[in-house]
Amino acid sequence: MSGTSEKNTQKAINRIDALKSHLTDVSPPRGRLTKLSRSLHSKKAIVTGAASGMGKETAKLLADEGVQVAVLDLGWDAVQNVVHEINAVHGGRAKGWVCDVANRSRIKQVCKRVIEEFGGLDILINNAGVSLGGGAFDADESFEDRWDKTIDINISAHVIFIRACIPALLKSEAARIVNIASTEHFVTGPANVAYSASKSAVTGMTRSFAVELGKYSNITVNTICPGPIITGMTAGITPELKDLYARRRVPLRRYADPEEVAQMTVNVCLPASSYLHGTTIPVDGGMTIRHT
């Protein structure tokens, strides 16, 4: 056997343990047949843009599942309304912070406070986002202002949050980062270029962090791409146009309720979702497939 063959053989032997399932030597808990937990009880989470829409429903669902939730958004009253709604059912399970996600120093301050007060962190949901419009024919000043704000909120803030939270997430047994993008990553329309570009950037950013953090085994990073949802962002669309759009583009022929997206987001956060990593998941009623 040549020296090269011997080296390759030895490398393969050395890889045997790594190539075994990481569950090989794990036994199911007493009374269960399967090994991976679907419980989020006692986990700690940050949800951005949590005062309304999908963020609010995600925070509420996490609280229902036993998670201690940091509710982050712009307005104190709106944040406290969600905190009170959660704590009325699950006493003490939610706490609120005002956080302008376009303010990088504020992001770092809030993450530090949450981690200190919660005693750690297991889940980060980057949900905050804006859609401000803007295309080829807008005046420069108007377009550039909207472009900068959209990029700051929809992509840069995600990165700042992740970087600020990674030290704490590395200490978690099953850390989860979920970035909310949009089906605008797959299909798009005119005169909303900053939104479309930023949501596509989220998926690329997710894959990059997934590659970088995968070696630590305990952190997964994924993207959820909602389709047409009944939220404040779509409130200005008339019912007639919503119905027309849904019938033409969505096999389920309707817009989603925010909770339907939140359910998928929380599924991705389960400890059992341990091999879902770097993925882009449409939650769109089939919007990205053709239908007749």
PDB file of C-alpha atoms in Angstrom:
ATOM      1  CA  MET A   1       0.000   0.000   0.000  1.00  0.00           C
ATOM      2  CA  SER A   2       1.372   3.374  -0.940  1.00  0.00           C
ATOM      3  CA  GLY A   3       2.060   6.050   1.635  1.00  0.00           C
ATOM      4  CA  THR A   4      -0.769   8.170   0.223  1.00  0.00           C
ATOM      5  CA  SER A   5      -3.274   5.304   0.476  1.00  0.00           C
ATOM      6  CA  GLU A   6      -2.231   4.602   4.053  1.00  0.00           C
ATOM      7  CA  LYS A   7      -2.724   8.247   4.962  1.00  0.00           C
ATOM      8  CA  ASN A   8      -6.180   8.328   3.341  1.00  0.00           C
ATOM      9  CA  THR A   9      -7.143   5.097   5.119  1.00  0.00           C
ATOM     10  CA  GLN A  10      -6.035   6.526   8.453  1.00  0.00           C
ATOM     11  CA  LYS A  11      -7.977   9.737   7.804  1.00  0.00           C
ATOM     12  CA  ALA A  12     -11.119   7.688   7.119  1.00  0.00           C
ATOM     13  CA  ILE A  13     -10.615   5.706  10.326  1.00  0.00           C
ATOM     14  CA  ASN A  14     -10.159   8.916  12.258  1.00  0.00           C
ATOM     15  CA  ARG A  15     -13.482  10.167  10.835  1.00  0.00           C
ATOM     16  CA  ILE A  16     -15.549   7.170  11.971  1.00  0.00           C
ATOM     17  CA  ASP A  17     -16.703   8.783  15.224  1.00  0.00           C
ATOM     18  CA  ALA A  18     -17.518  12.048  13.463  1.00  0.00           C
ATOM     19  CA  LEU A  19     -19.538  10.250  10.810  1.00  0.00           C
ATOM     20  CA  LYS A  20     -21.728   8.461  13.354  1.00  0.00           C
ATOM     21  CA  SER A  21     -24.994  10.128  14.268  1.00  0.00           C
ATOM     22  CA  HIS A  22     -24.549  12.460  17.205  1.00  0.00           C
ATOM     23  CA  LEU A  23     -27.538  10.607  18.679  1.00  0.00           C
ATOM     24  CA  THR A  24     -25.888   7.165  18.443  1.00  0.00           C
ATOM     25  CA  ASP A  25     -25.028   6.988  22.123  1.00  0.00           C
ATOM     26  CA  VAL A  26     -28.068   8.946  23.348  1.00  0.00           C
ATOM     27  CA  SER A  27     -31.043   7.161  24.888  1.00  0.00           C
ATOM     28  CA  PRO A  28     -34.622   8.475  24.721  1.00  0.00           C
ATOM     29  CA  PRO A  29     -35.922  10.086  27.909  1.00  0.00           C
ATOM     30  CA  ARG A  30     -37.953   7.838  30.189  1.00  0.00           C
ATOM     31  CA  GLY A  31     -41.412   7.270  28.733  1.00  0.00           C
ATOM     32  CA  ARG A  32     -40.472   8.366  25.188  1.00  0.00           C
ATOM     33  CA  LEU A  33     -39.438   6.478  22.070  1.00  0.00           C
ATOM     34  CA  THR A  34     -37.586   9.348  20.379  1.00  0.00           C
ATOM     35  CA  LYS A  35     -34.505  11.253  21.459  1.00  0.00           C
ATOM     36  CA  LEU A  36     -34.923  14.864  20.347  1.00  0.00           C
ATOM     37  CA  SER A  37     -36.957  17.264  22.469  1.00  0.00           C
ATOM     38  CA  ARG A  38     -39.857  19.302  21.115  1.00  0.00           C
ATOM     39  CA  SER A  39     -40.069  21.339  24.315  1.00  0.00           C
ATOM     40  CA  LEU A  40     -39.069  24.999  24.519  1.00  0.00           C
ATOM     41  CA  HIS A  41     -39.846  25.270  28.221  1.00  0.00           C
ATOM     42  CA  SER A  42     -37.461  27.610  30.087  1.00  0.00           C
ATOM     43  CA  LYS A  43     -35.767  28.831  26.903  1.00  0.00           C
ATOM     44  CA  LYS A  44     -35.029  32.538  26.549  1.00  0.00           C
ATOM     45  CA  ALA A  45     -35.756  34.530  23.392  1.00  0.00           C
ATOM     46  CA  ILE A  46     -35.478  37.932  21.763  1.00  0.00           C
ATOM     47  CA  VAL A  47     -38.127  38.879  19.194  1.00  0.00           C
ATOM     48  CA  THR A  48     -37.680  42.126  17.248  1.00  0.00           C
ATOM     49  CA  GLY A  49     -40.620  44.009  15.781  1.00  0.00           C
ATOM     50  CA  ALA A  50     -42.734  42.216  18.378  1.00  0.00           C
ATOM     51  CA  ALA A  51     -45.395  44.864  19.034  1.00  0.00           C
ATOM     52  CA  SER A  52     -47.552  43.880  16.060  1.00  0.00           C
ATOM     53  CA  GLY A  53     -48.119  41.399  13.250  1.00  0.00           C
ATOM     54  CA  MET A  54     -45.917  38.349  12.907  1.00  0.00           C
ATOM     55  CA  GLY A  55     -43.529  39.492  15.630  1.00  0.00           C
ATOM     56  CA  LYS A  56     -46.343  39.815  18.166  1.00  0.00           C
ATOM     57  CA  GLU A  57     -47.786  36.414  17.278  1.00  0.00           C
ATOM     58  CA  THR A  58     -44.324  34.848  17.476  1.00  0.00           C
ATOM     59  CA  ALA A  59     -43.726  36.323  20.936  1.00  0.00           C
ATOM     60  CA  LYS A  60     -47.123  35.086  22.131  1.00  0.00           C
ATOM     61  CA  LEU A  61     -46.581  31.610  20.731  1.00  0.00           C
ATOM     62  CA  LEU A  62     -43.126  31.338  22.296  1.00  0.00           C
ATOM     63  CA  ALA A  63     -44.638  32.371  25.627  1.00  0.00           C
ATOM     64  CA  ASP A  64     -47.344  29.714  25.220  1.00  0.00           C
ATOM     65  CA  GLU A  65     -44.537  27.173  24.837  1.00  0.00           C
ATOM     66  CA  GLY A  66     -42.847  28.194  28.069  1.00  0.00           C
ATOM     67  CA  VAL A  67     -40.261  30.633  26.709  1.00  0.00           C
ATOM     68  CA  GLN A  68     -39.186  33.795  28.524  1.00  0.00           C
ATOM     69  CA  VAL A  69     -39.602  36.459  25.832  1.00  0.00           C
ATOM     70  CA  ALA A  70     -37.976  39.848  25.322  1.00  0.00           C
ATOM     71  CA  VAL A  71     -40.457  41.961  23.328  1.00  0.00           C
ATOM     72  CA  LEU A  72     -38.584  44.591  21.291  1.00  0.00           C
ATOM     73  CA  ASP A  73     -40.113  47.356  19.205  1.00  0.00           C
ATOM     74  CA  LEU A  74     -40.137  51.130  18.678  1.00  0.00           C
ATOM     75  CA  GLY A  75     -42.965  52.402  20.892  1.00  0.00           C
ATOM     76  CA  TRP A  76     -43.104  51.894  24.648  1.00  0.00           C
ATOM     77  CA  ASP A  77     -46.901  51.732  24.832  1.00  0.00           C
ATOM     78  CA  ALA A  78     -47.144  49.193  22.009  1.00  0.00           C
ATOM     79  CA  VAL A  79     -44.405  47.066  23.565  1.00  0.00           C
ATOM     80  CA  GLN A  80     -46.070  47.153  26.973  1.00  0.00           C
ATOM     81  CA  ASN A  81     -49.429  46.176  25.484  1.00  0.00           C
ATOM     82  CA  VAL A  82     -47.899  42.937  24.208  1.00  0.00           C
ATOM     83  CA  VAL A  83     -46.008  42.348  27.462  1.00  0.00           C
ATOM     84  CA  HIS A  84     -49.222  42.807  29.479  1.00  0.00           C
ATOM     85  CA  GLU A  85     -51.169  40.522  27.118  1.00  0.00           C
ATOM     86  CA  ILE A  86     -48.604  37.752  27.573  1.00  0.00           C
ATOM     87  CA  ASN A  87     -48.163  38.190  31.310  1.00  0.00           C
ATOM     88  CA  ALA A  88     -51.918  38.204  31.890  1.00  0.00           C
ATOM     89  CA  VAL A  89     -51.886  34.551  30.816  1.00  0.00           C
ATOM     90  CA  HIS A  90     -48.314  33.557  31.631  1.00  0.00           C
ATOM     91  CA  GLY A  91     -47.287  35.685  34.615  1.00  0.00           C
ATOM     92  CA  GLY A  92     -43.812  37.177  34.325  1.00  0.00           C
ATOM     93  CA  ARG A  93     -42.938  35.411  31.098  1.00  0.00           C
ATOM     94  CA  ALA A  94     -42.467  38.590  28.998  1.00  0.00           C
ATOM     95  CA  LYS A  95     -40.482  41.766  29.392  1.00  0.00           C
ATOM     96  CA  GLY A  96     -40.286  44.707  26.994  1.00  0.00           C
ATOM     97  CA  TRP A  97     -37.573  46.964  25.660  1.00  0.00           C
ATOM     98  CA  VAL A  98     -37.837  49.935  23.304  1.00  0.00           C
ATOM     99  CA  CYS A  99     -35.333  49.389  20.501  1.00  0.00           C
ATOM    100  CA  ASP A 100     -34.909  51.281  17.248  1.00  0.00           C
ATOM    101  CA  VAL A 101     -33.217  48.589  15.176  1.00  0.00           C
ATOM    102  CA  ALA A 102     -31.736  51.272  12.915  1.00  0.00           C
ATOM    103  CA  ASN A 103     -29.671  52.389  15.928  1.00  0.00           C
ATOM    104  CA  ARG A 104     -26.707  50.027  16.192  1.00  0.00           C
ATOM    105  CA  SER A 105     -25.528  51.169  19.614  1.00  0.00           C
ATOM    106  CA  ARG A 106     -29.063  50.710  20.983  1.00  0.00           C
ATOM    107  CA  ILE A 107     -29.182  47.154  19.620  1.00  0.00           C
ATOM    108  CA  LYS A 108     -25.989  46.299  21.490  1.00  0.00           C
ATOM    109  CA  GLN A 109     -27.253  47.921  24.705  1.00  0.00           C
ATOM    110  CA  VAL A 110     -30.568  46.074  24.611  1.00  0.00           C
ATOM    111  CA  CYS A 111     -29.002  42.690  23.823  1.00  0.00           C
ATOM    112  CA  LYS A 112     -26.633  43.125  26.760  1.00  0.00           C
ATOM    113  CA  ARG A 113     -29.504  44.041  29.102  1.00  0.00           C
ATOM    114  CA  VAL A 114     -31.723  41.168  27.971  1.00  0.00           C
ATOM    115  CA  ILE A 115     -28.949  38.596  28.350  1.00  0.00           C
ATOM    116  CA  GLU A 116     -28.022  39.908  31.793  1.00  0.00           C
ATOM    117  CA  GLU A 117     -31.620  40.001  33.060  1.00  0.00           C
ATOM    118  CA  PHE A 118     -32.623  36.662  31.529  1.00  0.00           C
ATOM    119  CA  GLY A 119     -29.396  34.950  32.529  1.00  0.00           C
ATOM    120  CA  GLY A 120     -28.663  33.837  28.982  1.00  0.00           C
ATOM    121  CA  LEU A 121     -30.227  33.474  25.548  1.00  0.00           C
ATOM    122  CA  ASP A 122     -31.362  30.564  23.391  1.00  0.00           C
ATOM    123  CA  ILE A 123     -33.406  32.087  20.557  1.00  0.00           C
ATOM    124  CA  LEU A 124     -33.075  35.200  18.395  1.00  0.00           C
ATOM    125  CA  ILE A 125     -35.908  36.079  16.004  1.00  0.00           C
ATOM    126  CA  ASN A 126     -34.913  38.889  13.616  1.00  0.00           C
ATOM    127  CA  ASN A 127     -38.420  39.915  12.591  1.00  0.00           C
ATOM    128  CA  ALA A 128     -38.391  43.743  12.398  1.00  0.00           C
ATOM    129  CA  GLY A 129     -38.686  45.093   8.869  1.00  0.00           C
ATOM    130  CA  VAL A 130     -40.083  47.882   6.709  1.00  0.00           C
ATOM    131  CA  SER A 131     -41.364  48.254   3.159  1.00  0.00           C
ATOM    132  CA  LEU A 132     -41.048  51.879   2.046  1.00  0.00           C
ATOM    133  CA  GLY A 133     -41.263  51.636  -1.737  1.00  0.00           C
ATOM    134  CA  GLY A 134     -38.990  53.362  -4.216  1.00  0.00           C
ATOM    135  CA  GLY A 135     -37.910  52.597  -7.753  1.00  0.00           C
ATOM    136  CA  ALA A 136     -36.284  53.869 -10.905  1.00  0.00           C
ATOM    137  CA  PHE A 137     -38.160  57.171 -11.208  1.00  0.00           C
ATOM    138  CA  ASP A 138     -38.192  58.578  -7.668  1.00  0.00           C
ATOM    139  CA  ALA A 139     -36.317  61.768  -6.889  1.00  0.00           C
ATOM    140  CA  ASP A 140     -32.789  61.046  -5.653  1.00  0.00           C
ATOM    141  CA  GLU A 141     -33.205  62.410  -2.146  1.00  0.00           C
ATOM    142  CA  SER A 142     -36.458  60.568  -1.520  1.00  0.00           C
ATOM    143  CA  PHE A 143     -35.173  57.313  -2.989  1.00  0.00           C
ATOM    144  CA  GLU A 144     -31.835  57.364  -1.180  1.00  0.00           C
ATOM    145  CA  ASP A 145     -33.406  58.139   2.193  1.00  0.00           C
ATOM    146  CA  ARG A 146     -35.799  55.219   1.839  1.00  0.00           C
ATOM    147  CA  TRP A 147     -33.042  52.948   0.519  1.00  0.00           C
ATOM    148  CA  ASP A 148     -30.747  53.703   3.459  1.00  0.00           C
ATOM    149  CA  LYS A 149     -33.485  53.236   6.058  1.00  0.00           C
ATOM    150  CA  THR A 150     -34.648  49.965   4.518  1.00  0.00           C
ATOM    151  CA  ILE A 151     -31.146  48.514   4.371  1.00  0.00           C
ATOM    152  CA  ASP A 152     -30.424  49.626   7.956  1.00  0.00           C
ATOM    153  CA  ILE A 153     -33.560  47.953   9.316  1.00  0.00           C
ATOM    154  CA  ASN A 154     -34.028  44.946   7.037  1.00  0.00           C
ATOM    155  CA  ILE A 155     -30.473  43.618   6.813  1.00  0.00           C
ATOM    156  CA  SER A 156     -27.875  45.566   8.821  1.00  0.00           C
ATOM    157  CA  ALA A 157     -29.871  45.251  12.054  1.00  0.00           C
ATOM    158  CA  HIS A 158     -30.067  41.461  11.616  1.00  0.00           C
ATOM    159  CA  VAL A 159     -26.296  41.275  11.443  1.00  0.00           C
ATOM    160  CA  ILE A 160     -25.778  43.533  14.471  1.00  0.00           C
ATOM    161  CA  PHE A 161     -28.244  41.495  16.551  1.00  0.00           C
ATOM    162  CA  ILE A 162     -26.609  38.204  15.605  1.00  0.00           C
ATOM    163  CA  ARG A 163     -23.120  39.456  16.401  1.00  0.00           C
ATOM    164  CA  ALA A 164     -24.282  40.889  19.735  1.00  0.00           C
ATOM    165  CA  CYS A 165     -26.027  37.652  20.746  1.00  0.00           C
ATOM    166  CA  ILE A 166     -23.541  35.014  19.572  1.00  0.00           C
ATOM    167  CA  PRO A 167     -21.475  34.928  22.819  1.00  0.00           C
ATOM    168  CA  ALA A 168     -24.626  34.073  24.805  1.00  0.00           C
ATOM    169  CA  LEU A 169     -26.007  31.710  22.153  1.00  0.00           C
ATOM    170  CA  LEU A 170     -22.784  29.713  22.184  1.00  0.00           C
ATOM    171  CA  LYS A 171     -23.568  28.811  25.808  1.00  0.00           C
ATOM    172  CA  SER A 172     -27.006  27.416  24.923  1.00  0.00           C
ATOM    173  CA  GLU A 173     -27.548  23.692  24.411  1.00  0.00           C
ATOM    174  CA  ALA A 174     -29.722  24.356  21.356  1.00  0.00           C
ATOM    175  CA  ALA A 175     -29.451  27.929  20.093  1.00  0.00           C
ATOM    176  CA  ARG A 176     -31.677  29.064  17.252  1.00  0.00           C
ATOM    177  CA  ILE A 177     -31.409  32.139  15.016  1.00  0.00           C
ATOM    178  CA  VAL A 178     -34.357  32.775  12.681  1.00  0.00           C
ATOM    179  CA  ASN A 179     -34.252  35.650  10.200  1.00  0.00           C
ATOM    180  CA  ILE A 180     -37.530  36.780   8.645  1.00  0.00           C
ATOM    181  CA  ALA A 181     -37.219  37.590   4.937  1.00  0.00           C
ATOM    182  CA  SER A 182     -40.031  37.454   2.359  1.00  0.00           C
ATOM    183  CA  THR A 183     -41.159  35.703  -0.790  1.00  0.00           C
ATOM    184  CA  GLU A 184     -39.830  38.895  -2.397  1.00  0.00           C
ATOM    185  CA  HIS A 185     -36.615  36.846  -2.393  1.00  0.00           C
ATOM    186  CA  PHE A 186     -38.241  34.567  -5.008  1.00  0.00           C
ATOM    187  CA  VAL A 187     -40.746  36.777  -6.835  1.00  0.00           C
ATOM    188  CA  THR A 188     -41.039  40.541  -6.834  1.00  0.00           C
ATOM    189  CA  GLY A 189     -42.749  43.556  -8.324  1.00  0.00           C
ATOM    190  CA  PRO A 190     -41.846  47.077  -9.411  1.00  0.00           C
ATOM    191  CA  ALA A 191     -40.997  50.180  -7.392  1.00  0.00           C
ATOM    192  CA  ASN A 192     -39.973  48.456  -4.173  1.00  0.00           C
ATOM    193  CA  VAL A 193     -36.341  47.759  -4.956  1.00  0.00           C
ATOM    194  CA  ALA A 194     -34.879  48.328  -1.479  1.00  0.00           C
ATOM    195  CA  TYR A 195     -37.307  45.883   0.115  1.00  0.00           C
ATOM    196  CA  SER A 196     -36.706  43.200  -2.515  1.00  0.00           C
ATOM    197  CA  ALA A 197     -32.939  43.642  -2.384  1.00  0.00           C
ATOM    198  CA  SER A 198     -32.826  43.576   1.416  1.00  0.00           C
ATOM    199  CA  LYS A 199     -34.953  40.441   1.696  1.00  0.00           C
ATOM    200  CA  SER A 200     -32.743  38.611  -0.795  1.00  0.00           C
ATOM    201  CA  ALA A 201     -29.741  39.800   1.200  1.00  0.00           C
ATOM    202  CA  VAL A 202     -31.211  38.235   4.346  1.00  0.00           C
ATOM    203  CA  THR A 203     -31.105  34.792   2.768  1.00  0.00           C
ATOM    204  CA  GLY A 204     -27.476  35.228   1.728  1.00  0.00           C
ATOM    205  CA  MET A 205     -26.539  36.525   5.167  1.00  0.00           C
ATOM    206  CA  THR A 206     -28.257  33.526   6.755  1.00  0.00           C
ATOM    207  CA  ARG A 207     -26.262  31.064   4.647  1.00  0.00           C
ATOM    208  CA  SER A 208     -22.984  32.802   5.470  1.00  0.00           C
ATOM    209  CA  PHE A 209     -23.619  32.713   9.217  1.00  0.00           C
ATOM    210  CA  ALA A 210     -24.801  29.108   8.901  1.00  0.00           C
ATOM    211  CA  VAL A 211     -21.483  28.090   7.349  1.00  0.00           C
ATOM    212  CA  GLU A 212     -19.476  30.038   9.921  1.00  0.00           C
ATOM    213  CA  LEU A 213     -21.401  28.838  12.989  1.00  0.00           C
ATOM    214  CA  GLY A 214     -22.113  25.265  11.910  1.00  0.00           C
ATOM    215  CA  LYS A 215     -18.892  23.958  13.427  1.00  0.00           C
ATOM    216  CA  TYR A 216     -20.160  24.814  16.908  1.00  0.00           C
ATOM    217  CA  SER A 217     -22.973  22.244  16.520  1.00  0.00           C
ATOM    218  CA  ASN A 218     -25.333  23.964  18.976  1.00  0.00           C
ATOM    219  CA  ILE A 219     -26.466  26.900  16.774  1.00  0.00           C
ATOM    220  CA  THR A 220     -28.711  26.758  13.727  1.00  0.00           C
ATOM    221  CA  VAL A 221     -29.450  29.737  11.465  1.00  0.00           C
ATOM    222  CA  ASN A 222     -32.436  29.725   9.101  1.00  0.00           C
ATOM    223  CA  THR A 223     -34.657  32.071   7.096  1.00  0.00           C
ATOM    224  CA  ILE A 224     -38.454  32.161   7.011  1.00  0.00           C
ATOM    225  CA  CYS A 225     -39.941  33.788   3.890  1.00  0.00           C
ATOM    226  CA  PRO A 226     -43.589  34.764   4.440  1.00  0.00           C
ATOM    227  CA  GLY A 227     -45.835  35.336   1.468  1.00  0.00           C
ATOM    228  CA  PRO A 228     -48.915  37.604   1.563  1.00  0.00           C
ATOM    229  CA  ILE A 229     -49.863  38.121   5.217  1.00  0.00           C
ATOM    230  CA  ILE A 230     -52.588  40.120   6.950  1.00  0.00           C
ATOM    231  CA  THR A 231     -50.401  42.648   8.780  1.00  0.00           C
ATOM    232  CA  GLY A 232     -49.947  46.383   9.104  1.00  0.00           C
ATOM    233  CA  MET A 233     -47.623  46.279   6.106  1.00  0.00           C
ATOM    234  CA  THR A 234     -50.469  45.093   3.856  1.00  0.00           C
ATOM    235  CA  ALA A 235     -53.249  47.072   5.565  1.00  0.00           C
ATOM    236  CA  GLY A 236     -53.294  49.694   2.800  1.00  0.00           C
ATOM    237  CA  ILE A 237     -54.160  47.152   0.105  1.00  0.00           C
ATOM    238  CA  THR A 238     -57.880  47.051  -0.611  1.00  0.00           C
ATOM    239  CA  PRO A 239     -59.776  43.809   0.049  1.00  0.00           C
ATOM    240  CA  GLU A 240     -60.556  43.557  -3.663  1.00  0.00           C
ATOM    241  CA  LEU A 241     -56.873  43.721  -4.653  1.00  0.00           C
ATOM    242  CA  LYS A 242     -55.919  41.272  -1.902  1.00  0.00           C
ATOM    243  CA  ASP A 243     -58.505  38.816  -3.130  1.00  0.00           C
ATOM    244  CA  LEU A 244     -57.389  39.218  -6.753  1.00  0.00           C
ATOM    245  CA  TYR A 245     -53.728  38.757  -5.847  1.00  0.00           C
ATOM    246  CA  ALA A 246     -54.390  35.698  -3.684  1.00  0.00           C
ATOM    247  CA  ARG A 247     -56.515  34.001  -6.341  1.00  0.00           C
ATOM    248  CA  ARG A 248     -53.904  34.602  -9.043  1.00  0.00           C
ATOM    249  CA  ARG A 249     -50.741  33.862  -7.078  1.00  0.00           C
ATOM    250  CA  VAL A 250     -51.474  31.631  -4.065  1.00  0.00           C
ATOM    251  CA  PRO A 251     -52.739  28.038  -4.404  1.00  0.00           C
ATOM    252  CA  LEU A 252     -54.551  28.366  -1.062  1.00  0.00           C
ATOM    253  CA  ARG A 253     -56.266  31.460  -2.553  1.00  0.00           C
ATOM    254  CA  ARG A 254     -55.929  33.602   0.566  1.00  0.00           C
ATOM    255  CA  TYR A 255     -53.616  35.750   2.658  1.00  0.00           C
ATOM    256  CA  ALA A 256     -52.194  34.154   5.808  1.00  0.00           C
ATOM    257  CA  ASP A 257     -52.902  35.090   9.386  1.00  0.00           C
ATOM    258  CA  PRO A 258     -49.709  36.195  11.183  1.00  0.00           C
ATOM    259  CA  GLU A 259     -50.000  33.267  13.588  1.00  0.00           C
ATOM    260  CA  GLU A 260     -49.686  30.815  10.703  1.00  0.00           C
ATOM    261  CA  VAL A 261     -46.219  32.189   9.991  1.00  0.00           C
ATOM    262  CA  ALA A 262     -45.365  32.301  13.698  1.00  0.00           C
ATOM    263  CA  GLN A 263     -46.144  28.603  13.995  1.00  0.00           C
ATOM    264  CA  MET A 264     -43.505  27.750  11.396  1.00  0.00           C
ATOM    265  CA  THR A 265     -40.995  30.159  12.950  1.00  0.00           C
ATOM    266  CA  VAL A 266     -41.394  28.494  16.334  1.00  0.00           C
ATOM    267  CA  ASN A 267     -41.133  25.017  14.782  1.00  0.00           C
ATOM    268  CA  VAL A 268     -37.701  26.000  13.483  1.00  0.00           C
ATOM    269  CA  CYS A 269     -36.738  26.973  17.058  1.00  0.00           C
ATOM    270  CA  LEU A 270     -37.418  23.522  18.539  1.00  0.00           C
ATOM    271  CA  PRO A 271     -34.423  21.613  19.910  1.00  0.00           C
ATOM    272  CA  ALA A 272     -35.637  18.789  17.653  1.00  0.00           C
ATOM    273  CA  SER A 273     -34.975  20.997  14.594  1.00  0.00           C
ATOM    274  CA  SER A 274     -31.283  20.290  15.053  1.00  0.00           C
ATOM    275  CA  TYR A 275     -30.408  19.425  11.429  1.00  0.00           C
ATOM    276  CA  LEU A 276     -32.281  22.296   9.788  1.00  0.00           C
ATOM    277  CA  HIS A 277     -29.520  24.771   9.064  1.00  0.00           C
ATOM    278  CA  GLY A 278     -28.897  27.496   6.487  1.00  0.00           C
ATOM    279  CA  THR A 279     -32.271  26.934   4.854  1.00  0.00           C
ATOM    280  CA  THR A 280     -34.714  29.333   3.203  1.00  0.00           C
ATOM    281  CA  ILE A 281     -38.284  28.283   3.981  1.00  0.00           C
ATOM    282  CA  PRO A 282     -41.263  29.798   2.135  1.00  0.00           C
ATOM    283  CA  VAL A 283     -44.396  30.097   4.281  1.00  0.00           C
ATOM    284  CA  ASP A 284     -46.541  31.333   1.480  1.00  0.00           C
ATOM    285  CA  GLY A 285     -49.574  29.149   0.847  1.00  0.00           C
ATOM    286  CA  GLY A 286     -47.722  27.801  -2.191  1.00  0.00           C
ATOM    287  CA  MET A 287     -47.111  31.233  -3.715  1.00  0.00           C
ATOM    288  CA  THR A 288     -43.789  30.156  -5.244  1.00  0.00           C
ATOM    289  CA  ILE A 289     -45.351  27.257  -7.145  1.00  0.00           C
ATOM    290  CA  ARG A 290     -47.539  27.575 -10.209  1.00  0.00           C
ATOM    291  CA  HIS A 291     -51.238  26.912 -10.017  1.00  0.00           C
ATOM    292  CA  THR A 292     -54.258  27.101 -12.270  1.00  0.00           C
TER     293      THR A 292
END
